Amino acid sequence: MNLASQSGEAGCSQLLFANFNQDNTSLAVGTKSGYKFFSLSSVDKLEQIYECTDTEDVCIVERLFSSSLVAIVSLKAPRKLKVCHFKKGTEICNYSYSNTILAVKLNRQRLIVCLEESLYIHNIRDMKVLHTIRETPPNPSGLCALSISNDNCYLAYPGSATIGEVQVFDTVNLRAANMIPAHDSPLAALAFDASGTKLATASEKGTVIRVFSIPEGQKLFEFRRGVKRCVSICSLAFSMEGLYLSASSNTETVHIFKLETQREKPQEEPTTWTGYFGKVLMASTTYLPAQVSEMFTQGRAFATVRLPFSGHKNICALAIIQKIPRLLVAAADGYLYLYNLDPQEGGECTLMKQHKLDGSAEPANEILEQTAHERPLVAQTYSAAVAKGKNCFTSLYSFHWARNFSLKANAVKERFFQQIMFCILWLIEKNCKFWYASCSFSPQCVSFRLKKKKSQLININVLSIDQFGCQKKK
């Protein structure tokens, strides 16, 4: 997380850089007075490993796993890279480049230096330049990702400045491996898993996260982060075992997705209401616009974190600390936040501790005050709905459906379908004993007829579609 370009806007004016090492066991912090390393072995204490005050205005500091090798760039010499042995306090080598260094990536075989329109690939053993990728599309943010795997040592970087193409490069054999058309909008974030066989991508639009196989480029997973526009994805991070993927943005919410593949089962006739409803939903996608039908198949967040701020640049990581899965967020406000992740149930993660990035702990009462935020509107409504009991569905229907929605061409308001899913979630949560009666689908209308035990028949005409509008039917 390079804050050099926005240090005046950051919550901590001294902070210029923060990043986790490759296995998330330590945190590197660059400041105007030097740089520091912190151990992440404990939740209660942010233990400082090392502090250097010899180099000022450190805008990039990258540590190689838990070794003593560190790569440093200073604002005073933004084109110069220094590679040092910090425990011995010695400089191993330094290199100067033709333009400002925007990012540095390390693994046990390669060191990558990213400039705005070129990438330099060094051999980590002797620091010789093995290959230079020149005339890359303009990349002013220095976006790139390097796999930490020795067997799958790939580099990913934007292949276009106008659309979300990902160029995958084999840094061992020094050749292009694949070009993945990941998104329609320009890329905003990239991340490899620890094995180097999966690549997560996000675009500047920020609503959809995709995961591709490497080097094949096959889409494995697609997750919907949200429907809010103008969201800037700050970081993507896999857990070390590759089961979870976190995505942080300039909003107060961090999403954690679970990478689970549903096992293929033989076609069976559904025997429960939820089974029938699922079958109905899948059948309805034939008659709905493409962008809407995709929403039914996209995965949703397994767990979420509500940060005590929004608008600050941040970087997240998933790590096992004291045998418990944790989400770590280092932010431009000058704090490191640690949350517990429930690997079975997911849900909203609990803030366990926050530390100042200068190494001092935050008092417990301040943590409570900062996290006593009002819950998101959907969560409030959902909780209230569950608490209302038997007659809740009728009120939900009246509240959510007694309004009109506009449809221009195929651009159905995504909020409309978010409300559909909300009603479905409530029904599943309460395990309502509905009998499936009938349903009908056509390009003009989608209708459900649901019957509750010992109750009257409920007719729900979900929506009617024509070339001019989308309105609730009477």
Short mmCIF file of C-alpha atoms in Angstrom, two decimals:
data_model
loop_
_atom_site.label_atom_id
_atom_site.label_comp_id
_atom_site.label_asym_id
_atom_site.label_seq_id
_atom_site.Cartn_x
_atom_site.Cartn_y
_atom_site.Cartn_z
CA MET A 1 0.00 0.00 0.00
CA ASN A 2 1.90 3.02 -1.28
CA LEU A 3 0.61 6.26 0.24
CA ALA A 4 3.33 8.54 -1.09
CA SER A 5 0.97 10.19 -3.58
CA GLN A 6 -1.70 10.90 -0.98
CA SER A 7 0.25 11.38 2.23
CA GLY A 8 -1.43 14.71 2.78
CA GLU A 9 -4.85 13.03 2.77
CA ALA A 10 -3.88 10.06 4.95
CA GLY A 11 -5.07 9.83 8.51
CA CYS A 12 -1.46 9.36 9.68
CA SER A 13 0.74 12.04 8.11
CA GLN A 14 3.96 10.11 8.89
CA LEU A 15 2.83 6.92 7.13
CA LEU A 16 4.00 6.45 3.54
CA PHE A 17 3.80 2.68 3.02
CA ALA A 18 2.47 -0.51 4.61
CA ASN A 19 2.47 -4.09 3.38
CA PHE A 20 2.43 -7.66 4.64
CA ASN A 21 5.21 -10.07 3.72
CA GLN A 22 4.56 -13.05 1.45
CA ASP A 23 3.31 -15.46 4.15
CA ASN A 24 1.61 -12.77 6.29
CA THR A 25 3.88 -13.31 9.28
CA SER A 26 5.20 -9.74 9.43
CA LEU A 27 4.21 -6.20 8.55
CA ALA A 28 6.49 -3.62 6.92
CA VAL A 29 5.83 0.08 7.49
CA GLY A 30 7.53 2.95 5.67
CA THR A 31 7.45 6.45 7.17
CA LYS A 32 9.01 9.85 6.69
CA SER A 33 11.65 8.98 9.28
CA GLY A 34 12.54 5.45 8.06
CA TYR A 35 10.96 2.01 8.15
CA LYS A 36 9.93 -0.67 10.66
CA PHE A 37 9.09 -4.36 10.73
CA PHE A 38 6.49 -5.85 13.08
CA SER A 39 5.83 -9.49 13.94
CA LEU A 40 2.25 -10.77 13.50
CA SER A 41 2.56 -13.75 15.85
CA SER A 42 0.25 -12.27 18.50
CA VAL A 43 -3.09 -10.49 18.56
CA ASP A 44 -2.57 -8.58 21.79
CA LYS A 45 0.78 -7.07 20.91
CA LEU A 46 2.33 -5.66 17.75
CA GLU A 47 5.94 -6.58 18.40
CA GLN A 48 8.54 -4.47 16.62
CA ILE A 49 11.29 -6.57 15.02
CA TYR A 50 13.45 -3.85 13.55
CA GLU A 51 13.57 -0.10 13.02
CA CYS A 52 15.78 1.84 10.61
CA THR A 53 16.17 5.62 10.72
CA ASP A 54 19.04 5.91 8.25
CA THR A 55 16.79 6.32 5.20
CA GLU A 56 14.12 9.03 5.19
CA ASP A 57 10.81 9.13 3.29
CA VAL A 58 10.59 5.39 2.63
CA CYS A 59 7.76 4.94 0.12
CA ILE A 60 8.40 1.23 -0.63
CA VAL A 61 9.81 -1.40 1.73
CA GLU A 62 9.41 -5.08 0.86
CA ARG A 63 10.75 -7.95 2.97
CA LEU A 64 11.46 -11.42 1.56
CA PHE A 65 9.38 -13.74 3.75
CA SER A 66 11.04 -13.79 7.22
CA SER A 67 14.57 -13.31 5.93
CA SER A 68 16.86 -10.30 6.37
CA LEU A 69 16.61 -9.32 2.70
CA VAL A 70 14.71 -6.08 2.15
CA ALA A 71 14.10 -3.86 -0.91
CA ILE A 72 13.78 -0.13 -0.27
CA VAL A 73 12.77 2.93 -2.32
CA SER A 74 12.84 6.48 -0.95
CA LEU A 75 10.98 9.57 -2.13
CA LYS A 76 14.32 11.37 -2.11
CA ALA A 77 15.55 9.00 -4.88
CA PRO A 78 12.36 7.51 -6.41
CA ARG A 79 14.23 5.91 -9.34
CA LYS A 80 16.74 4.08 -7.14
CA LEU A 81 16.23 0.63 -5.60
CA LYS A 82 18.36 -0.44 -2.65
CA VAL A 83 18.59 -4.09 -1.60
CA CYS A 84 19.85 -4.49 1.98
CA HIS A 85 20.56 -7.03 4.71
CA PHE A 86 18.78 -5.23 7.52
CA LYS A 87 20.09 -7.37 10.40
CA LYS A 88 23.68 -6.71 9.39
CA GLY A 89 22.89 -3.16 8.41
CA THR A 90 24.63 -3.56 5.04
CA GLU A 91 23.63 -2.64 1.50
CA ILE A 92 23.86 -5.59 -0.92
CA CYS A 93 23.36 -3.62 -4.13
CA ASN A 94 21.46 -0.76 -5.71
CA TYR A 95 19.96 -0.16 -9.15
CA SER A 96 18.79 2.99 -10.89
CA TYR A 97 15.98 3.01 -13.45
CA SER A 98 14.75 5.35 -16.17
CA ASN A 99 11.57 6.33 -14.33
CA THR A 100 9.93 6.36 -10.89
CA ILE A 101 9.67 2.96 -9.21
CA LEU A 102 5.98 2.31 -8.51
CA ALA A 103 6.11 -1.20 -7.02
CA VAL A 104 8.55 -3.93 -6.03
CA LYS A 105 7.59 -7.62 -5.70
CA LEU A 106 9.71 -10.45 -4.28
CA ASN A 107 9.71 -14.22 -4.11
CA ARG A 108 12.49 -16.75 -3.56
CA GLN A 109 13.50 -16.71 -7.23
CA ARG A 110 12.67 -13.31 -8.66
CA LEU A 111 12.57 -9.61 -7.83
CA ILE A 112 10.23 -7.49 -9.97
CA VAL A 113 10.52 -3.74 -10.37
CA CYS A 114 7.44 -2.07 -11.86
CA LEU A 115 7.65 1.28 -13.66
CA GLU A 116 4.75 3.01 -15.38
CA GLU A 117 5.48 1.49 -18.80
CA SER A 118 7.98 -1.30 -18.15
CA LEU A 119 8.80 -4.21 -15.81
CA TYR A 120 12.27 -5.44 -14.83
CA ILE A 121 12.79 -9.07 -13.81
CA HIS A 122 15.83 -9.72 -11.59
CA ASN A 123 17.34 -12.97 -10.39
CA ILE A 124 17.03 -12.82 -6.61
CA ARG A 125 20.31 -14.71 -6.09
CA ASP A 126 22.66 -12.27 -7.80
CA MET A 127 20.25 -9.39 -8.67
CA LYS A 128 21.12 -9.54 -12.37
CA VAL A 129 18.44 -8.30 -14.78
CA LEU A 130 17.16 -11.38 -16.61
CA HIS A 131 14.47 -9.76 -18.72
CA THR A 132 12.75 -6.43 -19.34
CA ILE A 133 9.12 -6.14 -20.43
CA ARG A 134 9.00 -2.83 -22.29
CA GLU A 135 6.19 -0.67 -23.65
CA THR A 136 3.53 -2.05 -21.37
CA PRO A 137 0.20 -0.18 -21.29
CA PRO A 138 0.32 2.88 -19.00
CA ASN A 139 0.17 1.64 -15.41
CA PRO A 140 0.43 4.74 -13.18
CA SER A 141 -0.57 2.86 -10.02
CA GLY A 142 2.11 0.18 -10.49
CA LEU A 143 -0.45 -2.61 -10.42
CA CYS A 144 1.12 -6.06 -10.66
CA ALA A 145 1.22 -9.36 -8.74
CA LEU A 146 3.95 -11.98 -8.36
CA SER A 147 3.24 -15.56 -7.32
CA ILE A 148 5.25 -16.73 -4.30
CA SER A 149 5.35 -20.33 -5.55
CA ASN A 150 8.62 -21.78 -6.83
CA ASP A 151 6.75 -24.17 -9.13
CA ASN A 152 4.39 -21.58 -10.60
CA CYS A 153 6.44 -18.41 -10.64
CA TYR A 154 4.10 -16.14 -12.62
CA LEU A 155 3.83 -12.39 -12.93
CA ALA A 156 0.48 -10.70 -13.67
CA TYR A 157 0.05 -7.11 -14.87
CA PRO A 158 -2.51 -5.09 -16.89
CA GLY A 159 -2.54 -5.88 -20.58
CA SER A 160 -4.61 -2.81 -21.45
CA ALA A 161 -5.30 0.63 -20.04
CA THR A 162 -8.90 0.70 -21.27
CA ILE A 163 -10.27 -2.78 -20.53
CA GLY A 164 -9.57 -5.40 -17.88
CA GLU A 165 -7.07 -7.61 -19.67
CA VAL A 166 -4.52 -9.47 -17.54
CA GLN A 167 -1.15 -10.41 -19.02
CA VAL A 168 0.38 -13.48 -17.33
CA PHE A 169 4.14 -13.88 -17.70
CA ASP A 170 6.29 -16.91 -16.82
CA THR A 171 9.26 -15.42 -14.93
CA VAL A 172 11.25 -18.70 -14.95
CA ASN A 173 11.09 -19.42 -18.68
CA LEU A 174 10.84 -15.70 -19.46
CA ARG A 175 7.92 -15.86 -21.84
CA ALA A 176 4.28 -14.78 -21.98
CA ALA A 177 2.01 -17.48 -20.60
CA ASN A 178 -1.49 -16.17 -21.28
CA MET A 179 -3.70 -13.12 -21.73
CA ILE A 180 -6.96 -13.24 -19.75
CA PRO A 181 -9.94 -11.01 -20.68
CA ALA A 182 -11.03 -10.62 -17.06
CA HIS A 183 -13.25 -7.51 -17.02
CA ASP A 184 -14.80 -4.89 -19.28
CA SER A 185 -13.36 -2.04 -17.19
CA PRO A 186 -9.66 -1.39 -16.43
CA LEU A 187 -8.09 -3.47 -13.67
CA ALA A 188 -7.94 -2.20 -10.09
CA ALA A 189 -6.50 -5.18 -8.15
CA LEU A 190 -4.67 -8.48 -8.73
CA ALA A 191 -3.63 -11.28 -6.36
CA PHE A 192 -2.20 -14.80 -6.70
CA ASP A 193 -2.88 -17.57 -4.23
CA ALA A 194 0.09 -19.20 -2.47
CA SER A 195 0.26 -22.08 -4.99
CA GLY A 196 0.33 -19.76 -8.00
CA THR A 197 -2.54 -21.68 -9.62
CA LYS A 198 -5.27 -19.08 -9.00
CA LEU A 199 -5.45 -15.38 -9.80
CA ALA A 200 -8.08 -13.03 -8.35
CA THR A 201 -9.00 -9.89 -10.29
CA ALA A 202 -11.15 -6.81 -9.77
CA SER A 203 -11.89 -3.89 -12.06
CA GLU A 204 -12.30 -0.18 -11.43
CA LYS A 205 -16.06 -0.74 -11.35
CA GLY A 206 -15.51 -2.77 -8.19
CA THR A 207 -18.70 -4.85 -8.07
CA VAL A 208 -17.47 -8.25 -9.30
CA ILE A 209 -14.44 -10.28 -8.18
CA ARG A 210 -13.30 -13.10 -10.47
CA VAL A 211 -10.88 -15.97 -9.89
CA PHE A 212 -9.07 -17.65 -12.80
CA SER A 213 -6.95 -20.76 -13.11
CA ILE A 214 -3.28 -20.15 -13.96
CA PRO A 215 -1.86 -20.49 -16.55
CA GLU A 216 -4.98 -21.71 -18.40
CA GLY A 217 -7.06 -18.60 -17.68
CA GLN A 218 -10.30 -20.49 -17.07
CA LYS A 219 -12.82 -18.67 -14.86
CA LEU A 220 -13.25 -20.70 -11.67
CA PHE A 221 -15.28 -18.39 -9.44
CA GLU A 222 -17.24 -15.17 -9.73
CA PHE A 223 -18.27 -13.21 -6.65
CA ARG A 224 -20.44 -10.14 -6.32
CA ARG A 225 -18.95 -7.69 -3.87
CA GLY A 226 -21.94 -5.35 -4.07
CA VAL A 227 -23.98 -3.10 -6.33
CA LYS A 228 -22.73 0.27 -5.10
CA ARG A 229 -21.16 2.34 -7.87
CA CYS A 230 -17.84 4.19 -7.75
CA VAL A 231 -16.23 1.67 -5.41
CA SER A 232 -12.46 1.50 -5.54
CA ILE A 233 -11.00 -1.91 -4.67
CA CYS A 234 -7.91 -1.37 -2.51
CA SER A 235 -6.65 -4.94 -2.20
CA LEU A 236 -7.33 -8.62 -2.77
CA ALA A 237 -5.75 -11.36 -0.66
CA PHE A 238 -6.02 -15.15 -0.50
CA SER A 239 -5.61 -17.13 2.69
CA MET A 240 -2.48 -19.30 2.66
CA GLU A 241 -4.43 -22.52 2.02
CA GLY A 242 -6.38 -20.81 -0.78
CA LEU A 243 -9.86 -21.41 0.65
CA TYR A 244 -10.75 -17.78 1.38
CA LEU A 245 -10.39 -14.54 -0.57
CA SER A 246 -10.71 -11.09 1.00
CA ALA A 247 -11.50 -7.85 -0.83
CA SER A 248 -11.17 -4.41 0.73
CA SER A 249 -12.23 -1.11 -0.82
CA ASN A 250 -12.70 2.57 -0.04
CA THR A 251 -15.95 1.71 1.76
CA GLU A 252 -16.22 0.55 5.37
CA THR A 253 -16.91 -3.08 4.40
CA VAL A 254 -14.38 -5.84 3.72
CA HIS A 255 -15.82 -8.94 2.03
CA ILE A 256 -14.48 -12.46 2.55
CA PHE A 257 -15.45 -15.08 -0.03
CA LYS A 258 -15.19 -18.84 0.31
CA LEU A 259 -13.83 -20.71 -2.70
CA GLU A 260 -16.04 -23.79 -2.63
CA THR A 261 -16.99 -25.84 -5.67
CA GLN A 262 -20.39 -27.47 -5.40
CA ARG A 263 -20.24 -31.16 -6.14
CA GLU A 264 -22.13 -32.27 -9.17
CA LYS A 265 -25.19 -34.31 -8.25
CA PRO A 266 -27.62 -36.24 -10.45
CA GLN A 267 -30.81 -34.42 -11.41
CA GLU A 268 -33.44 -35.07 -8.78
CA GLU A 269 -37.01 -33.85 -8.44
CA PRO A 270 -37.08 -31.30 -5.59
CA THR A 271 -39.02 -32.37 -2.50
CA THR A 272 -38.90 -29.16 -0.44
CA TRP A 273 -40.15 -25.65 -1.01
CA THR A 274 -36.60 -24.28 -1.17
CA GLY A 275 -35.73 -26.91 -3.74
CA TYR A 276 -38.65 -25.93 -5.92
CA PHE A 277 -37.82 -22.25 -5.53
CA GLY A 278 -34.21 -22.86 -6.55
CA LYS A 279 -35.37 -24.72 -9.63
CA VAL A 280 -37.74 -21.86 -10.46
CA LEU A 281 -34.97 -19.27 -10.13
CA MET A 282 -32.64 -21.16 -12.46
CA ALA A 283 -35.43 -21.57 -15.01
CA SER A 284 -36.24 -17.86 -14.86
CA THR A 285 -32.78 -16.82 -16.01
CA THR A 286 -33.72 -17.70 -19.58
CA TYR A 287 -36.16 -14.81 -19.66
CA LEU A 288 -34.18 -12.20 -17.75
CA PRO A 289 -31.49 -9.84 -19.07
CA ALA A 290 -27.98 -11.30 -19.09
CA GLN A 291 -26.61 -9.01 -16.36
CA VAL A 292 -29.51 -10.00 -14.09
CA SER A 293 -29.27 -13.75 -14.72
CA GLU A 294 -25.55 -13.57 -13.89
CA MET A 295 -26.41 -12.18 -10.45
CA PHE A 296 -28.23 -15.43 -9.57
CA THR A 297 -25.10 -17.49 -10.24
CA GLN A 298 -22.52 -15.19 -8.65
CA GLY A 299 -21.29 -16.08 -5.17
CA ARG A 300 -21.88 -13.80 -2.22
CA ALA A 301 -19.65 -12.97 0.73
CA PHE A 302 -19.13 -15.77 3.26
CA ALA A 303 -18.10 -13.23 5.90
CA THR A 304 -17.86 -9.46 6.22
CA VAL A 305 -15.94 -6.94 8.28
CA ARG A 306 -17.20 -3.49 9.13
CA LEU A 307 -14.27 -1.11 9.49
CA PRO A 308 -14.49 1.95 11.75
CA PHE A 309 -13.73 4.22 8.78
CA SER A 310 -14.33 4.68 5.08
CA GLY A 311 -12.42 6.50 2.39
CA HIS A 312 -8.92 5.55 3.59
CA LYS A 313 -6.66 3.44 1.43
CA ASN A 314 -5.94 0.08 3.04
CA ILE A 315 -4.49 -3.39 2.50
CA CYS A 316 -5.84 -6.66 3.89
CA ALA A 317 -4.46 -10.13 4.61
CA LEU A 318 -5.82 -13.46 5.86
CA ALA A 319 -3.57 -15.22 8.36
CA ILE A 320 -3.58 -17.86 11.09
CA ILE A 321 -2.52 -16.18 14.34
CA GLN A 322 -2.48 -18.22 17.55
CA LYS A 323 -4.25 -21.06 15.68
CA ILE A 324 -7.28 -18.91 14.76
CA PRO A 325 -8.08 -17.49 11.27
CA ARG A 326 -7.81 -13.70 11.31
CA LEU A 327 -8.39 -10.87 8.90
CA LEU A 328 -5.80 -8.10 9.15
CA VAL A 329 -6.32 -4.62 7.73
CA ALA A 330 -3.55 -2.01 7.68
CA ALA A 331 -5.00 1.39 6.83
CA ALA A 332 -3.91 4.90 5.95
CA ASP A 333 -5.43 6.14 9.22
CA GLY A 334 -2.33 4.71 10.92
CA TYR A 335 -3.87 1.58 12.46
CA LEU A 336 -3.71 -2.19 12.06
CA TYR A 337 -7.07 -3.89 12.72
CA LEU A 338 -7.34 -7.59 13.63
CA TYR A 339 -10.63 -9.49 13.26
CA ASN A 340 -11.64 -13.06 14.03
CA LEU A 341 -13.02 -15.14 11.15
CA ASP A 342 -15.39 -18.01 11.90
CA PRO A 343 -14.35 -20.70 9.36
CA GLN A 344 -17.62 -22.62 9.75
CA GLU A 345 -20.33 -19.98 10.04
CA GLY A 346 -18.76 -16.89 8.49
CA GLY A 347 -21.01 -13.88 9.09
CA GLU A 348 -19.80 -10.60 10.55
CA CYS A 349 -16.29 -10.81 11.93
CA THR A 350 -15.42 -9.56 15.40
CA LEU A 351 -12.82 -6.88 16.01
CA MET A 352 -10.32 -8.30 18.48
CA LYS A 353 -7.63 -5.64 18.61
CA GLN A 354 -6.31 -2.59 16.88
CA HIS A 355 -2.76 -1.30 17.02
CA LYS A 356 -1.15 1.93 16.02
CA LEU A 357 1.36 1.40 13.28
CA ASP A 358 4.00 3.03 15.44
CA GLY A 359 3.80 -0.08 17.65
CA SER A 360 1.64 1.14 20.55
CA ALA A 361 -1.63 -0.63 21.45
CA GLU A 362 -4.99 1.09 21.24
CA PRO A 363 -6.92 1.30 24.55
CA ALA A 364 -9.87 -1.11 24.75
CA ASN A 365 -12.46 1.62 25.39
CA GLU A 366 -11.46 3.43 22.21
CA ILE A 367 -11.92 0.23 20.22
CA LEU A 368 -15.44 -0.16 21.54
CA GLU A 369 -16.30 3.46 20.80
CA GLN A 370 -14.99 3.29 17.25
CA THR A 371 -16.75 0.02 16.42
CA ALA A 372 -20.12 0.95 17.91
CA HIS A 373 -21.44 1.84 14.48
CA GLU A 374 -24.94 1.46 13.25
CA ARG A 375 -25.27 -1.73 11.21
CA PRO A 376 -25.92 -1.59 7.46
CA LEU A 377 -29.53 -1.06 6.38
CA VAL A 378 -29.93 -4.54 4.89
CA ALA A 379 -28.62 -6.22 8.04
CA GLN A 380 -31.00 -4.16 10.22
CA THR A 381 -33.99 -4.94 8.07
CA TYR A 382 -33.09 -8.62 7.88
CA SER A 383 -32.66 -8.96 11.65
CA ALA A 384 -35.89 -7.12 12.27
CA ALA A 385 -37.64 -9.34 9.75
CA VAL A 386 -36.51 -12.55 11.44
CA ALA A 387 -37.66 -11.22 14.81
CA LYS A 388 -41.18 -10.39 13.60
CA GLY A 389 -42.32 -13.99 13.28
CA LYS A 390 -45.14 -15.57 11.31
CA ASN A 391 -46.68 -12.55 9.62
CA CYS A 392 -43.38 -11.11 8.51
CA PHE A 393 -43.53 -12.24 4.91
CA THR A 394 -46.66 -10.23 4.15
CA SER A 395 -45.13 -7.03 5.51
CA LEU A 396 -41.91 -7.70 3.62
CA TYR A 397 -43.85 -8.14 0.42
CA SER A 398 -45.73 -4.91 0.98
CA PHE A 399 -42.57 -2.98 1.85
CA HIS A 400 -40.34 -4.22 -0.92
CA TRP A 401 -42.75 -4.66 -3.79
CA ALA A 402 -45.22 -1.80 -3.46
CA ARG A 403 -43.15 0.48 -5.66
CA ASN A 404 -42.29 0.86 -9.32
CA PHE A 405 -38.94 0.26 -10.95
CA SER A 406 -37.76 1.50 -14.31
CA LEU A 407 -36.27 -0.74 -16.98
CA LYS A 408 -34.37 0.81 -19.87
CA ALA A 409 -33.42 -1.85 -22.38
CA ASN A 410 -31.83 -4.62 -20.28
CA ALA A 411 -30.45 -2.39 -17.50
CA VAL A 412 -32.73 -3.56 -14.67
CA LYS A 413 -32.05 -1.78 -11.41
CA GLU A 414 -29.77 -4.12 -9.48
CA ARG A 415 -31.32 -2.98 -6.20
CA PHE A 416 -34.61 -4.51 -7.33
CA PHE A 417 -33.11 -7.98 -7.63
CA GLN A 418 -31.16 -7.51 -4.41
CA GLN A 419 -34.53 -7.18 -2.70
CA ILE A 420 -35.73 -10.37 -4.36
CA MET A 421 -32.77 -12.23 -2.89
CA PHE A 422 -33.41 -10.64 0.50
CA CYS A 423 -36.95 -12.11 0.58
CA ILE A 424 -35.61 -15.52 -0.41
CA LEU A 425 -32.99 -15.40 2.34
CA TRP A 426 -35.66 -14.58 4.90
CA LEU A 427 -37.80 -17.53 3.81
CA ILE A 428 -34.86 -19.93 4.02
CA GLU A 429 -33.85 -18.58 7.42
CA LYS A 430 -37.34 -19.09 8.87
CA ASN A 431 -37.83 -22.41 7.05
CA CYS A 432 -41.41 -21.44 6.22
CA LYS A 433 -43.67 -24.39 5.42
CA PHE A 434 -44.84 -23.26 2.01
CA TRP A 435 -46.29 -25.65 -0.49
CA TYR A 436 -45.26 -24.95 -4.03
CA ALA A 437 -48.46 -24.51 -6.07
CA SER A 438 -47.50 -23.21 -9.49
CA CYS A 439 -45.37 -20.76 -11.34
CA SER A 440 -45.20 -19.34 -14.83
CA PHE A 441 -42.47 -17.63 -16.82
CA SER A 442 -42.62 -15.71 -20.05
CA PRO A 443 -40.79 -12.78 -21.60
CA GLN A 444 -43.66 -10.59 -20.34
CA CYS A 445 -44.19 -11.85 -16.81
CA VAL A 446 -42.60 -13.86 -14.01
CA SER A 447 -45.13 -15.15 -11.46
CA PHE A 448 -45.06 -17.29 -8.33
CA ARG A 449 -48.02 -18.88 -6.56
CA LEU A 450 -47.13 -20.00 -3.06
CA LYS A 451 -49.43 -21.66 -0.55
CA LYS A 452 -48.83 -21.82 3.17
CA LYS A 453 -50.19 -24.64 5.33
CA LYS A 454 -53.63 -23.82 6.78
CA SER A 455 -53.53 -20.41 5.18
CA GLN A 456 -54.84 -18.63 2.15
CA LEU A 457 -53.19 -18.78 -1.24
CA ILE A 458 -50.63 -16.03 -1.85
CA ASN A 459 -50.26 -14.83 -5.43
CA ILE A 460 -47.04 -12.98 -6.16
CA ASN A 461 -46.63 -11.49 -9.61
CA VAL A 462 -42.99 -10.62 -9.26
CA LEU A 463 -42.55 -8.37 -12.26
CA SER A 464 -43.88 -7.68 -15.67
CA ILE A 465 -41.48 -6.79 -18.44
CA ASP A 466 -42.19 -4.89 -21.61
CA GLN A 467 -40.12 -2.71 -23.87
CA PHE A 468 -40.96 0.47 -21.93
CA GLY A 469 -40.94 -0.36 -18.23
CA CYS A 470 -40.86 -2.74 -15.35
CA GLN A 471 -43.69 -2.38 -12.83
CA LYS A 472 -45.30 -4.37 -10.05
CA LYS A 473 -48.47 -6.01 -11.28
CA LYS A 474 -51.70 -5.56 -9.36
#
